[in-house]
Amino acid sequence: MPAHHFIANTRRPASDDRTIPVIDPADGQAFDRIARGSAQDIDQAVRAAQAAMGEHFDGPWALTCARDRGRLLAAWGRAVLEHADELAGIEARDTGKTLRTARNDVLALARYFEYYAGACDKLHGETLPYDVGTLVMTVREPHGVTGHIIPWNYPVQIFGRSVGASLAAGNACVVKPAEDASLSTLYLAEMAARVGFPPGALNVVTGYGAEAGAALSAHPGIRHISFTGSTVTGQRVAEAAARHHCPVVLELGGKSPQIVFDDADLDAALPVIVNAIIQNSGQTCSAGSRLLVHESIHDAFVERVAERFRALRAGPPASDADLGPLVNRTQYERVRAMLDTARREGLTEAARGRILDGAPPDGYYQEAVLLRAVPRDSVLAREEIFGPVLITQAFRDEAHALELANSTDYGLVAGVWTRDGARQLRMARHLRCGQVFINNYGAGGGVELPFGGVKSSGHGREKGFEALLGFTALKTVAIRYGRNA
Ligand code: NAD
């Protein structure tokens, strides 16, 4: 397939014909090319989306009623399930995630489409009490053309939660997938056209962030932006959007604590805690990357976690490895640099997994690593590593646990393990983050659950019904009908 964007339901090469190689993280070799989008390509895509909406919301997509939008999303969800294996294969090859993880992502994508398909015709306004003789109602309208900048860690899931909700609310979308993970997005856009979405409702421009991504955030035709990725890039996107008064939802990662009290069900906690960090090789914004354990059980429990870590194997997506390779060389080097810092700081490595024999030598494989009793001012305890690295810290009491948990600049997710009901509620109340899981942990899970952060983790919510509201603008209509004589 020649490298192309997908605009107005047609494949289009980059306007200057430039392309970017697609690298397989399992062996470091190029196996495909994608189009390298420019500001001109973004402009074409925005114009196609504007034509679908119409200047006065009188274009073909804007005139598609909620019931029919729901039917299209439902048909798309069914098509995803029919092609689940193919889509999972594309995603695993492009991102390095294990086939098991890729398949889970595809099932979650189908759920997003099902969920938002059912929600389209439940998105209604209200009538409001006001002056006698006046009827006031609110109407939820689309913003118009929405921009979606997607990272490489969960391409199909993040596509589903953001594009699914936006289309459900009646917007037309322009999507810029990550340069390291664009193939599944292109595949999905073609599938959308096949199930009947009209030209311009969904457009995809591939390319680098500094080129296509920056052009999308700065385009005055974009009326809402949804961004998931790094804190620094999120700031740039928000600054560019502010210049044309464009609202943004930012989902910027975290350093999420998993807090284990001495009354916890440790057998139940152990596998969940390990999975919350190694899932997708630690490249998860909501990864449970800090393990906070009561001092009376810290050493014994950390040893149980260490045992699990020693058994973890990194290997190619199609093997039965626990972890796939990291997504690209940059990410691999970033994680290695953090581990070098840990060595320089003299931190204790409690356990290290291994790389499967026979894994290609040029793949970006990183063993799972457990770092014990990391001081709170260490960079390893404060900054997102975005790799399979878990740090531990001991706490004295509830107040100390809370202080450590809230001590980073981030605030995305927290997990709490305790049987004490009152303590569960106190912790849920005082943790500064967007989601709290008590006696479970849902790294990225829960299509129905509003998701997003506070502080440097970002603002705005995706997923659930909350996301749908965010993709609308509220209009108030006041109708004066007078009074009976
Ligand atoms: P990034 O934030 O630079 O990239 C995310 C998306 O933004 C990609 O589509 C990229 O092309 C685009 N982008 C980059 N620069 C842009 C710009 N100036 N304007 C508009 N869009 C732009 O992330 P990265 O460099 O791929 O990864 C760096 C770090 O970000 C990782 O190590 C990790 O810590 C974090 N990250 C977080 C998430 C998350 O889910 N929150 C996802 C991916 C990466």
XYZ file of C-alpha atoms and ligand atoms in Angstrom:
529
model
C 0.000 0.000 0.000
C 1.608 3.363 -0.947
C 2.108 5.798 1.943
C -0.979 7.979 2.165
C -3.234 10.114 4.325
C -6.962 9.440 4.395
C -8.946 12.570 3.570
C -12.609 12.759 2.499
C -12.710 8.954 2.223
C -9.842 8.820 -0.264
C -6.177 7.892 0.039
C -3.937 10.839 -0.669
C -0.130 10.967 -0.704
C 1.633 13.807 1.128
C 1.371 16.985 -0.965
C 5.181 17.002 -1.319
C 5.372 13.175 -1.597
C 7.595 12.832 1.462
C 7.380 9.666 3.571
C 8.575 8.263 6.913
C 9.810 4.671 7.401
C 7.817 2.390 9.702
C 10.117 0.445 12.046
C 9.310 -2.911 13.630
C 10.367 -2.569 17.312
C 10.855 -6.349 17.518
C 13.911 -6.253 15.222
C 14.603 -2.566 14.556
C 14.002 -3.004 10.769
C 11.832 -0.836 8.483
C 8.906 -2.733 6.937
C 6.636 -0.012 5.505
C 6.346 3.749 4.922
C 3.739 6.334 5.900
C 3.091 9.788 4.438
C 4.936 12.699 6.074
C 2.173 15.246 6.522
C 2.698 19.006 6.271
C 0.646 22.089 7.148
C -0.781 21.897 3.617
C -2.035 18.332 4.175
C -3.574 19.309 7.518
C -5.318 22.210 5.817
C -6.790 19.870 3.200
C -8.072 17.548 5.926
C -9.592 20.411 7.935
C -11.324 21.704 4.786
C -12.746 18.241 4.089
C -14.077 18.070 7.650
C -15.500 21.594 7.384
C -17.299 20.608 4.177
C -18.844 17.611 5.974
C -20.094 19.915 8.751
C -21.085 22.845 6.505
C -20.492 26.473 7.407
C -23.841 26.676 9.211
C -23.860 23.041 10.326
C -25.827 22.303 7.183
C -23.372 19.855 5.604
C -24.087 16.142 5.117
C -22.465 14.980 8.369
C -24.048 17.754 10.460
C -27.442 16.733 9.036
C -26.963 13.068 9.965
C -29.292 12.527 12.912
C -28.185 11.051 16.233
C -29.917 7.723 15.563
C -28.034 7.282 12.292
C -24.709 8.314 13.824
C -25.311 5.624 16.426
C -26.025 3.037 13.737
C -22.809 3.915 11.911
C -20.746 3.621 15.107
C -22.406 0.296 15.899
C -21.614 -1.015 12.406
C -18.003 0.149 12.799
C -17.777 -1.673 16.149
C -19.028 -4.896 14.522
C -16.513 -4.523 11.680
C -13.720 -4.098 14.254
C -14.728 -7.352 15.931
C -14.890 -9.165 12.585
C -11.345 -8.017 11.766
C -9.974 -8.197 15.324
C -7.107 -10.562 14.544
C -5.916 -8.609 11.527
C -6.075 -5.309 13.398
C -4.290 -6.758 16.443
C -1.550 -8.111 14.156
C -1.016 -4.680 12.579
C -0.922 -3.004 16.001
C 1.499 -5.539 17.493
C 3.917 -5.236 14.555
C 3.788 -1.433 14.544
C 4.115 -0.828 18.309
C 5.841 -3.968 19.654
C 3.025 -4.760 22.071
C 2.334 -8.447 22.616
C -0.412 -9.941 20.465
C -2.377 -10.587 23.658
C -2.254 -6.897 24.630
C -3.006 -5.783 21.065
C -6.058 -8.033 20.969
C -7.294 -6.629 24.290
C -6.854 -3.130 22.869
C -8.914 -4.038 19.807
C -11.701 -5.456 21.975
C -11.669 -2.233 24.028
C -11.872 -0.230 20.793
C -14.988 -2.166 19.760
C -16.471 -1.470 23.222
C -15.852 2.283 22.785
C -17.788 2.223 19.517
C -20.605 0.157 21.077
C -20.771 2.461 24.103
C -20.828 5.687 22.103
C -23.191 4.180 19.496
C -25.727 3.654 22.280
C -25.104 7.109 23.754
C -25.640 9.231 20.596
C -29.405 9.561 21.007
C -29.262 10.025 24.794
C -27.301 13.254 24.562
C -30.054 15.715 25.342
C -30.357 19.160 26.880
C -32.716 20.490 29.551
C -35.575 22.906 29.988
C -34.924 25.589 32.580
C -37.252 27.555 34.877
C -37.211 31.254 33.910
C -39.683 34.111 33.420
C -43.336 33.283 33.069
C -44.156 33.211 29.354
C -40.649 32.183 28.329
C -39.463 28.675 27.586
C -35.731 28.154 27.991
C -33.959 25.068 26.767
C -30.384 23.965 26.370
C -29.221 22.100 23.295
C -26.010 20.098 23.047
C -24.336 20.862 19.743
C -21.068 19.643 18.245
C -18.047 21.972 18.330
C -17.522 21.528 14.579
C -14.175 20.114 13.485
C -12.212 18.428 16.270
C -8.488 17.612 16.251
C -7.131 14.411 17.792
C -3.409 13.954 18.481
C -2.765 10.358 19.420
C 0.327 8.786 21.026
C 1.934 5.443 20.223
C 1.251 3.541 23.430
C -2.451 2.627 22.957
C -3.250 3.833 19.428
C -6.530 2.004 18.853
C -7.877 2.500 22.375
C -7.114 6.215 22.431
C -8.526 6.560 18.914
C -11.710 4.819 20.102
C -12.229 6.885 23.209
C -11.585 10.219 21.558
C -12.778 9.850 17.958
C -15.692 7.587 18.976
C -17.014 10.170 21.437
C -16.442 13.095 19.089
C -18.269 11.502 16.144
C -21.070 10.403 18.461
C -21.534 14.042 19.482
C -21.749 14.989 15.807
C -18.319 16.521 15.183
C -16.121 15.858 12.139
C -12.607 14.702 13.059
C -9.049 15.267 11.884
C -6.687 12.736 13.446
C -2.895 12.912 13.655
C -1.647 9.527 14.883
C 1.865 9.104 16.309
C 4.636 8.752 13.727
C 5.569 5.450 15.395
C 2.074 3.965 15.287
C -0.116 5.113 12.408
C -1.031 1.917 10.579
C -4.020 0.892 12.704
C -5.501 4.414 12.461
C -5.307 4.347 8.647
C -6.887 0.887 8.641
C -9.728 2.120 10.879
C -10.389 5.182 8.734
C -10.814 3.011 5.638
C -13.112 0.742 7.607
C -15.216 3.775 8.649
C -15.663 4.732 5.009
C -16.695 1.163 4.160
C -19.395 1.045 6.852
C -20.866 4.299 5.527
C -19.392 7.365 7.260
C -19.708 10.179 4.685
C -16.600 11.845 3.184
C -14.956 14.293 5.590
C -16.503 12.948 8.814
C -13.159 11.290 9.657
C -9.813 12.322 8.193
C -6.319 11.080 9.026
C -3.054 12.888 8.370
C 0.103 10.996 9.356
C 3.472 12.608 10.055
C 5.763 14.073 12.676
C 4.478 15.958 15.698
C 6.532 19.093 15.054
C 5.120 19.302 11.497
C 1.643 17.775 11.098
C 0.850 17.826 14.850
C 1.872 21.472 15.293
C -0.081 22.472 12.161
C -3.193 20.736 13.484
C -3.019 22.456 16.894
C -2.515 25.853 15.236
C -5.207 25.514 12.551
C -7.972 28.082 13.155
C -10.576 25.706 11.688
C -10.105 23.278 14.597
C -12.679 23.976 17.332
C -11.615 21.401 19.952
C -8.421 19.393 20.495
C -7.945 16.176 22.330
C -4.296 15.377 23.082
C -2.665 12.432 24.821
C 1.090 12.348 25.240
C 3.936 14.045 27.090
C 3.616 17.036 29.414
C 5.920 19.203 27.307
C 4.098 18.541 24.041
C 0.732 18.992 25.772
C 1.812 22.469 26.826
C 2.803 23.325 23.245
C -0.518 22.094 21.897
C -2.467 24.083 24.501
C -0.481 27.258 23.706
C -1.110 26.909 19.973
C -4.802 26.184 20.573
C -5.195 29.185 22.892
C -4.277 31.491 20.002
C -7.549 30.629 18.288
C -9.614 30.137 21.479
C -9.795 26.406 21.038
C -10.599 24.235 24.088
C -8.220 21.349 24.771
C -8.391 18.119 26.710
C -4.916 17.084 27.853
C -4.068 13.599 29.076
C -0.406 13.752 30.022
C 0.638 10.670 31.945
C 1.460 10.118 35.577
C 3.474 8.557 38.345
C 0.614 6.668 39.899
C 0.929 5.099 43.371
C -0.307 1.671 44.406
C -0.667 1.860 48.193
C -0.661 -1.324 50.269
C -1.711 -1.194 53.941
C -0.829 -3.944 56.413
C -4.449 -5.229 56.534
C -4.644 -5.725 52.748
C -5.433 -8.994 50.989
C -1.873 -9.402 49.738
C -2.589 -12.490 47.634
C -5.222 -10.563 45.685
C -3.032 -7.468 45.432
C 0.161 -9.118 44.171
C -0.787 -10.069 40.570
C -2.738 -6.837 40.061
C 0.185 -4.721 41.264
C 2.661 -6.483 38.962
C 0.337 -6.260 35.962
C -0.347 -2.559 36.574
C 3.287 -1.757 35.820
C 4.329 -4.357 33.254
C 1.193 -4.069 31.096
C 2.277 -2.772 27.662
C 5.889 -2.896 28.937
C 5.194 -0.035 31.339
C 4.278 2.329 28.486
C 0.921 3.198 30.033
C 0.025 6.699 31.230
C -1.862 5.228 34.179
C 0.762 2.549 34.995
C 1.014 1.873 38.736
C 4.677 2.855 38.806
C 5.178 3.522 42.546
C 4.544 0.782 45.106
C 3.970 2.273 48.569
C 3.892 -0.378 51.296
C 3.367 -0.134 55.061
C 6.754 -0.432 56.774
C 5.692 -3.495 58.813
C 5.237 -5.577 55.638
C 7.399 -3.662 53.140
C 10.399 -6.005 52.954
C 8.397 -9.247 52.915
C 5.871 -8.021 50.346
C 8.533 -6.475 48.112
C 10.325 -9.825 48.120
C 7.128 -11.471 46.826
C 6.937 -8.856 44.050
C 10.646 -9.440 43.319
C 10.022 -13.147 42.846
C 7.418 -12.346 40.192
C 9.703 -9.815 38.490
C 12.533 -12.357 38.177
C 10.176 -14.629 36.218
C 9.070 -11.935 33.721
C 10.356 -12.319 30.154
C 10.585 -9.688 27.429
C 10.359 -10.963 23.842
C 8.793 -10.505 20.385
C 5.035 -9.793 20.207
C 4.230 -13.156 18.651
C 6.096 -15.153 21.358
C 4.523 -15.980 24.713
C 6.599 -13.238 26.401
C 5.139 -11.187 29.271
C 6.446 -7.940 27.772
C 7.000 -6.865 24.174
C 9.841 -4.572 23.098
C 9.607 -0.827 23.799
C 8.088 1.164 20.953
C 11.213 2.767 19.469
C 14.916 3.437 19.980
C 14.301 6.816 21.632
C 12.022 5.299 24.242
C 14.455 2.417 24.793
C 17.320 4.851 25.352
C 15.178 7.023 27.618
C 14.407 4.071 29.909
C 18.065 2.896 29.886
C 19.148 6.446 30.827
C 16.771 6.404 33.812
C 18.238 3.080 34.936
C 21.755 4.549 34.587
C 20.630 7.371 36.871
C 19.344 4.782 39.362
C 22.801 3.152 39.381
C 24.531 6.503 39.833
C 22.203 7.308 42.738
C 23.129 3.958 44.322
C 19.541 2.661 44.347
C 18.995 -1.011 45.168
C 17.848 -3.245 42.332
C 15.667 -5.834 44.056
C 14.927 -7.855 40.908
C 15.333 -7.943 37.146
C 13.470 -10.111 34.640
C 15.118 -11.440 31.489
C 15.016 -11.241 27.721
C 13.848 -14.369 25.899
C 16.603 -16.384 24.217
C 16.458 -15.810 20.481
C 14.909 -12.317 20.674
C 16.382 -10.350 17.702
C 19.482 -8.449 18.935
C 18.372 -5.142 17.359
C 14.921 -5.159 18.992
C 14.169 -2.701 21.801
C 13.839 -5.223 24.630
C 13.961 -4.021 28.226
C 13.773 -6.379 31.205
C 11.322 -5.589 34.018
C 13.215 -3.931 36.903
C 12.218 -3.513 40.568
C 13.966 -0.766 42.572
C 13.625 -1.064 46.344
C 13.156 1.750 48.913
C 13.710 4.694 46.565
C 14.004 8.074 48.357
C 11.155 10.463 47.555
C 13.466 13.133 46.100
C 15.032 10.686 43.606
C 14.188 11.410 39.987
C 13.102 7.752 39.752
C 10.408 8.422 42.378
C 9.188 11.655 40.809
C 9.357 11.314 37.029
C 7.501 9.114 34.603
C 9.843 6.402 33.267
C 7.370 4.910 30.771
C 9.027 1.510 30.904
C 8.694 -1.681 32.996
C 10.316 -0.182 36.085
C 8.589 -0.275 39.490
C 9.953 1.590 42.502
C 9.016 0.873 46.120
C 8.761 3.101 49.188
C 7.860 2.270 52.817
C 5.357 4.417 54.742
C 4.744 4.730 58.496
C 1.028 5.461 58.676
C -1.934 6.718 56.670
C -0.824 10.354 56.734
C 2.650 9.420 55.523
C 1.167 7.235 52.737
C -0.946 10.166 51.575
C 1.971 12.559 51.712
C 4.122 10.248 49.555
C 1.258 9.484 47.171
C 0.551 13.178 46.541
C 4.229 14.196 46.429
C 4.758 14.214 42.642
C 3.692 16.810 40.084
C 1.337 14.251 38.558
C -2.160 13.164 39.592
C -3.711 10.598 37.277
C -4.630 7.368 39.094
C -4.091 5.816 42.549
C -4.663 2.303 43.871
C -5.360 1.574 47.547
C -5.278 -1.871 49.139
C -6.914 -2.074 52.582
C -9.851 -3.865 54.235
C -10.637 -0.849 56.460
C -13.760 0.794 54.988
C -13.320 4.171 56.665
C -9.703 4.334 55.535
C -10.787 3.507 51.964
C -13.074 6.546 52.010
C -10.482 8.844 53.626
C -7.867 7.883 51.067
C -10.303 8.287 48.157
C -11.183 11.736 49.495
C -7.633 13.044 49.933
C -5.711 11.502 47.018
C -5.078 14.213 44.428
C -5.803 12.427 41.162
C -8.540 11.690 38.621
C -9.308 8.041 39.426
C -8.984 5.996 42.629
C -9.189 2.214 42.609
C -9.798 0.498 45.958
C -8.715 -3.152 46.148
C -8.252 -3.258 42.382
C -6.418 -1.270 39.732
C -7.486 -0.408 36.209
C -4.494 0.805 34.259
C -6.277 2.309 31.282
C -9.322 0.115 31.799
C -13.008 0.989 31.887
C -14.591 2.336 28.724
C -17.509 3.609 30.825
C -15.367 5.333 33.494
C -14.430 9.006 33.120
C -10.662 9.272 32.909
C -8.159 12.126 33.160
C -5.891 13.885 35.577
C -5.162 16.848 37.798
C -1.933 18.876 38.110
C 0.652 17.951 35.436
C -1.393 14.927 34.406
C -3.644 17.283 32.467
C -7.249 18.391 32.483
C -10.577 17.471 30.969
C -12.031 13.967 30.930
C -12.212 11.257 28.313
C -14.182 8.001 28.366
C -17.692 7.456 29.673
C -20.534 9.908 29.191
C -18.400 12.730 30.548
C -16.285 12.671 27.367
C -19.394 12.993 25.246
C -20.411 16.156 27.101
C -16.917 17.564 26.540
C -17.272 17.103 22.797
C -20.335 19.375 22.751
C -20.972 23.089 23.108
C -24.065 24.017 25.082
C -26.484 26.418 23.438
C -29.231 28.140 25.448
C -32.430 28.964 23.552
C -34.996 31.280 25.188
C -38.423 31.427 23.516
C -40.859 34.183 24.486
C -44.403 32.981 23.955
C -46.240 35.435 26.237
C -49.093 34.826 28.684
C -52.802 34.035 28.434
C -54.832 37.278 28.647
P 4.809 13.247 22.460
O 3.936 13.869 23.464
O 5.843 14.123 21.831
O 3.915 12.638 21.260
C 2.536 12.380 21.373
C 1.830 12.833 20.102
O 2.015 14.238 19.957
C 2.375 12.200 18.811
O 1.325 12.019 17.894
C 3.307 13.277 18.294
O 3.529 13.217 16.903
C 2.563 14.545 18.669
N 3.395 15.736 18.778
C 4.718 15.820 19.077
N 5.126 17.105 19.049
C 4.050 17.852 18.742
C 3.826 19.253 18.587
N 4.806 20.143 18.722
N 2.589 19.668 18.301
C 1.568 18.792 18.159
N 1.721 17.460 18.280
C 2.936 16.991 18.573
O 5.448 11.972 23.104
P 6.728 11.121 22.660
O 7.881 12.000 22.292
O 6.301 10.125 21.658
O 7.052 10.388 24.039
C 7.744 11.102 25.033
C 7.238 10.774 26.422
O 5.871 11.141 26.510
C 7.260 9.311 26.816
O 8.494 8.922 27.307
C 6.192 9.265 27.876
O 6.733 9.659 29.109
C 5.204 10.315 27.431
N 4.035 9.714 26.761
C 2.868 9.722 27.454
C 1.756 9.140 26.888
C 0.452 9.108 27.619
O -0.359 8.205 27.390
N 0.170 10.072 28.466
C 1.820 8.558 25.621
C 3.019 8.594 24.921
C 4.125 9.184 25.513
